[in-house]
Amino acid sequence: MSNELLTIDPVDLQFPFELKKQISCSLYLGNKTDSYVAFKVKTTNPKKYCVRPNTGVVHPRSSSEVLVTMQAQKEAPADMQCKDKFLLQCVVASPGATPKDVTHEMFSREAGHRVEETKLKVVYVAPPRPPSPVREGSEEGSSPRASVSDNGNASDFTAAPRFSADRFDAQDNSSEARALVTRLTEEKNSAVQLNNRLQQELDQLQRESKRSQSGGIPLMYVLLVGLIGLILGYI
């Protein structure tokens, strides 16, 4: 809504009504002239609303914001209808005028001032709805672990600790496997060294048996052959 001096936005004061809560609404005044314009805001229910500033001056080709605050209400009106109204008065002020220069007489038509008036209604609107919570696991590619159990709430479920525990278990198993491989390798190397040493002793016994005049096989030779067989079978 506009008049010859000011543009007014919005045309109605809209309050997202909520019980027991202060609600504010901004009113923007734009000066479309090359003069200083003084304004004054009135209401039919001054105890219910707080207007800051309720008087002021809008500089040429500039704008000002007026904040209207409705006090917290204990009861909701019938059918969410409000009969409160606001009246915006504006008049051309002297060049360089400041808010301190605004007086009651400036808006008196009896004094010969040209006062423009604009009536504004109060409208209650529904408060904005909070965003609906996104169900865990509803998006494509989400992990099955992010789903909520039938007996739990989304706020009770956290996937991170469970993921970390799985990762730590894998690291533990890998360490045990490496330790086992190292121990088996050491045992195999020891067995190979023992086998080489026994083979050397066996060769020595064979040479000594060839030099011996006795045709029988020494008992020590038989024992060593059996021991080597057991070691090779173990490996």
Short mmCIF file of C-alpha atoms in Angstrom, two decimals:
data_model
loop_
_atom_site.label_atom_id
_atom_site.label_comp_id
_atom_site.label_asym_id
_atom_site.label_seq_id
_atom_site.Cartn_x
_atom_site.Cartn_y
_atom_site.Cartn_z
CA MET A 1 0.00 0.00 0.00
CA SER A 2 1.30 3.46 -0.77
CA ASN A 3 0.32 7.11 -0.49
CA GLU A 4 1.81 10.23 -2.02
CA LEU A 5 4.63 10.42 0.51
CA LEU A 6 5.51 6.89 1.61
CA THR A 7 5.37 3.36 0.33
CA ILE A 8 4.25 0.90 3.01
CA ASP A 9 5.17 -2.77 3.07
CA PRO A 10 3.45 -5.01 3.97
CA VAL A 11 -0.11 -3.84 3.50
CA ASP A 12 -1.21 -5.90 6.56
CA LEU A 13 0.66 -6.66 9.76
CA GLN A 14 1.01 -10.45 9.81
CA PHE A 15 1.82 -12.20 13.06
CA PRO A 16 2.57 -15.95 13.24
CA PHE A 17 0.35 -16.48 16.28
CA GLU A 18 1.63 -18.63 19.14
CA LEU A 19 0.33 -18.71 22.70
CA LYS A 20 2.49 -17.29 25.49
CA LYS A 21 5.09 -15.93 23.08
CA GLN A 22 6.03 -12.43 21.96
CA ILE A 23 5.78 -12.05 18.19
CA SER A 24 7.24 -9.26 16.06
CA CYS A 25 6.44 -7.96 12.61
CA SER A 26 8.45 -5.45 10.57
CA LEU A 27 6.90 -2.55 8.69
CA TYR A 28 9.00 -0.88 5.99
CA LEU A 29 8.44 2.77 5.05
CA GLY A 30 9.95 4.12 1.86
CA ASN A 31 10.16 7.85 1.14
CA LYS A 32 9.51 8.40 -2.55
CA THR A 33 9.86 12.19 -2.40
CA ASP A 34 12.73 14.66 -2.20
CA SER A 35 11.46 15.98 1.15
CA TYR A 36 11.89 14.84 4.73
CA VAL A 37 8.77 12.95 5.84
CA ALA A 38 7.73 12.61 9.50
CA PHE A 39 5.55 9.66 10.53
CA LYS A 40 3.58 8.51 13.54
CA VAL A 41 2.06 5.09 14.28
CA LYS A 42 -1.16 4.65 16.30
CA THR A 43 -3.14 1.55 17.27
CA THR A 44 -6.58 0.73 18.64
CA ASN A 45 -5.02 -1.53 21.30
CA PRO A 46 -1.91 0.21 22.70
CA LYS A 47 -1.59 -2.15 25.69
CA LYS A 48 -1.23 -5.14 23.40
CA TYR A 49 1.46 -3.81 21.06
CA CYS A 50 4.83 -2.15 21.31
CA VAL A 51 5.96 -0.02 18.32
CA ARG A 52 9.59 1.03 17.88
CA PRO A 53 9.92 3.71 16.80
CA ASN A 54 6.36 4.97 16.98
CA THR A 55 7.48 8.34 15.54
CA GLY A 56 10.35 9.22 13.26
CA VAL A 57 11.63 10.85 10.09
CA VAL A 58 12.34 9.18 6.76
CA HIS A 59 15.05 10.90 4.74
CA PRO A 60 14.46 11.73 1.06
CA ARG A 61 14.59 8.68 -1.22
CA SER A 62 15.41 6.38 1.68
CA SER A 63 13.58 3.90 3.88
CA SER A 64 13.05 3.09 7.54
CA GLU A 65 11.97 0.01 9.46
CA VAL A 66 9.32 0.01 12.18
CA LEU A 67 9.18 -3.02 14.47
CA VAL A 68 5.75 -3.92 15.87
CA THR A 69 5.78 -6.43 18.73
CA MET A 70 2.66 -8.16 20.03
CA GLN A 71 2.76 -9.10 23.69
CA ALA A 72 2.43 -12.77 24.65
CA GLN A 73 -1.21 -13.88 24.56
CA LYS A 74 -2.75 -16.36 27.01
CA GLU A 75 -5.71 -17.28 24.82
CA ALA A 76 -6.24 -17.68 21.10
CA PRO A 77 -8.95 -15.52 19.51
CA ALA A 78 -12.01 -17.17 18.02
CA ASP A 79 -11.45 -18.29 14.43
CA MET A 80 -7.97 -16.71 14.61
CA GLN A 81 -9.50 -13.34 13.69
CA CYS A 82 -8.13 -10.06 15.05
CA LYS A 83 -10.00 -6.75 15.09
CA ASP A 84 -6.98 -4.63 16.01
CA LYS A 85 -5.96 -1.92 13.57
CA PHE A 86 -3.05 0.46 13.09
CA LEU A 87 -3.02 3.98 11.69
CA LEU A 88 0.08 5.39 10.01
CA GLN A 89 0.17 9.19 9.72
CA CYS A 90 2.79 11.01 7.69
CA VAL A 91 3.48 14.65 6.86
CA VAL A 92 6.18 16.64 5.11
CA ALA A 93 8.76 17.86 7.63
CA SER A 94 11.22 20.71 7.45
CA PRO A 95 14.57 20.01 5.71
CA GLY A 96 17.07 18.32 7.99
CA ALA A 97 14.40 17.32 10.53
CA THR A 98 15.28 14.64 13.09
CA PRO A 99 13.06 12.35 15.19
CA LYS A 100 13.42 14.83 18.08
CA ASP A 101 11.72 17.45 15.94
CA VAL A 102 8.55 15.39 15.51
CA THR A 103 5.69 16.86 17.58
CA HIS A 104 2.02 16.09 18.06
CA GLU A 105 1.02 19.37 16.38
CA MET A 106 2.67 18.29 13.10
CA PHE A 107 -0.14 15.73 12.58
CA SER A 108 -3.00 18.13 13.41
CA ARG A 109 -5.20 18.95 10.46
CA GLU A 110 -6.78 21.73 12.42
CA ALA A 111 -3.43 23.52 12.29
CA GLY A 112 -3.54 23.40 8.52
CA HIS A 113 -1.06 20.54 7.98
CA ARG A 114 -1.61 18.12 5.13
CA VAL A 115 -1.61 14.77 6.83
CA GLU A 116 -1.84 11.50 4.95
CA GLU A 117 -3.24 8.49 6.79
CA THR A 118 -3.08 4.77 6.00
CA LYS A 119 -4.96 2.10 7.95
CA LEU A 120 -3.36 -1.32 8.47
CA LYS A 121 -5.11 -4.49 9.62
CA VAL A 122 -3.67 -7.17 11.88
CA VAL A 123 -3.73 -10.69 10.48
CA TYR A 124 -2.91 -13.87 12.38
CA VAL A 125 -1.17 -16.56 10.34
CA ALA A 126 -0.14 -20.09 11.23
CA PRO A 127 3.41 -20.34 12.61
CA PRO A 128 5.98 -21.99 10.33
CA ARG A 129 6.08 -25.75 10.71
CA PRO A 130 9.33 -27.29 11.87
CA PRO A 131 11.08 -29.39 9.23
CA SER A 132 9.94 -33.01 9.27
CA PRO A 133 12.64 -35.36 10.57
CA VAL A 134 14.32 -37.46 7.92
CA ARG A 135 13.95 -41.15 8.66
CA GLU A 136 17.25 -42.94 8.99
CA GLY A 137 18.02 -45.21 6.07
CA SER A 138 15.36 -43.67 3.78
CA GLU A 139 17.89 -42.14 1.40
CA GLU A 140 19.45 -44.16 -1.38
CA GLY A 141 22.81 -45.67 -0.60
CA SER A 142 22.42 -45.34 3.15
CA SER A 143 23.99 -47.99 5.30
CA PRO A 144 21.71 -50.69 6.76
CA ARG A 145 23.22 -49.87 10.15
CA ALA A 146 21.50 -46.47 10.04
CA SER A 147 18.03 -48.04 10.24
CA VAL A 148 16.07 -47.73 13.48
CA SER A 149 15.00 -50.81 15.34
CA ASP A 150 11.31 -51.39 16.08
CA ASN A 151 11.85 -50.78 19.80
CA GLY A 152 14.21 -47.78 19.53
CA ASN A 153 14.26 -44.13 18.55
CA ALA A 154 16.47 -42.43 16.00
CA SER A 155 17.98 -40.28 18.76
CA ASP A 156 19.13 -43.44 20.61
CA PHE A 157 21.07 -44.89 17.64
CA THR A 158 24.60 -43.88 16.65
CA ALA A 159 26.43 -45.73 13.90
CA ALA A 160 29.89 -44.29 14.55
CA PRO A 161 30.80 -46.25 17.72
CA ARG A 162 29.68 -49.49 16.15
CA PHE A 163 31.75 -48.81 13.03
CA SER A 164 34.82 -47.99 15.09
CA ALA A 165 34.52 -51.21 17.10
CA ASP A 166 34.43 -53.30 13.91
CA ARG A 167 37.52 -51.58 12.60
CA PHE A 168 39.47 -52.17 15.83
CA ASP A 169 38.55 -55.90 15.84
CA ALA A 170 39.94 -56.29 12.33
CA GLN A 171 43.18 -54.69 13.40
CA ASP A 172 43.50 -57.07 16.38
CA ASN A 173 42.90 -60.15 14.21
CA SER A 174 45.51 -58.98 11.71
CA SER A 175 48.10 -58.56 14.48
CA GLU A 176 47.46 -62.09 15.77
CA ALA A 177 47.82 -63.54 12.28
CA ARG A 178 51.16 -61.81 11.75
CA ALA A 179 52.44 -63.07 15.10
CA LEU A 180 51.41 -66.64 14.24
CA VAL A 181 53.15 -66.51 10.85
CA THR A 182 56.34 -65.18 12.48
CA ARG A 183 56.36 -67.95 15.10
CA LEU A 184 55.83 -70.72 12.51
CA THR A 185 58.61 -69.29 10.34
CA GLU A 186 61.02 -69.33 13.25
CA GLU A 187 60.11 -72.93 14.09
CA LYS A 188 60.62 -73.99 10.48
CA ASN A 189 64.04 -72.33 10.34
CA SER A 190 65.06 -74.10 13.56
CA ALA A 191 63.92 -77.45 12.17
CA VAL A 192 65.88 -76.88 8.95
CA GLN A 193 69.04 -76.06 10.92
CA LEU A 194 68.58 -79.20 13.05
CA ASN A 195 68.05 -81.29 9.94
CA ASN A 196 71.27 -79.95 8.37
CA ARG A 197 73.24 -80.69 11.53
CA LEU A 198 71.87 -84.25 11.74
CA GLN A 199 72.62 -84.80 8.06
CA GLN A 200 76.22 -83.83 8.67
CA GLU A 201 76.48 -86.26 11.58
CA LEU A 202 74.88 -88.97 9.47
CA ASP A 203 77.42 -88.47 6.70
CA GLN A 204 80.22 -88.74 9.22
CA LEU A 205 78.80 -91.97 10.62
CA GLN A 206 78.49 -93.40 7.14
CA ARG A 207 82.13 -92.68 6.43
CA GLU A 208 83.16 -94.27 9.70
CA SER A 209 81.02 -97.36 9.02
CA LYS A 210 82.69 -97.91 5.67
CA ARG A 211 86.08 -97.96 7.37
CA SER A 212 84.83 -100.36 9.97
CA GLN A 213 85.55 -104.09 9.41
CA SER A 214 82.20 -105.02 10.89
CA GLY A 215 79.46 -105.55 8.28
CA GLY A 216 76.58 -104.70 10.69
CA ILE A 217 74.83 -101.37 10.82
CA PRO A 218 75.56 -99.38 14.00
CA LEU A 219 72.68 -98.75 16.38
CA MET A 220 73.37 -95.00 16.42
CA TYR A 221 72.98 -94.92 12.64
CA VAL A 222 69.53 -96.50 12.85
CA LEU A 223 68.41 -94.06 15.55
CA LEU A 224 69.58 -91.06 13.58
CA VAL A 225 67.78 -92.23 10.45
CA GLY A 226 64.53 -92.66 12.41
CA LEU A 227 64.92 -89.24 14.04
CA ILE A 228 65.45 -87.56 10.66
CA GLY A 229 62.32 -89.26 9.35
CA LEU A 230 60.26 -87.93 12.25
CA ILE A 231 61.57 -84.38 11.75
CA LEU A 232 60.89 -84.44 8.03
CA GLY A 233 57.37 -85.69 8.67
CA TYR A 234 56.76 -82.86 11.14
CA ILE A 235 57.92 -80.25 8.65
#
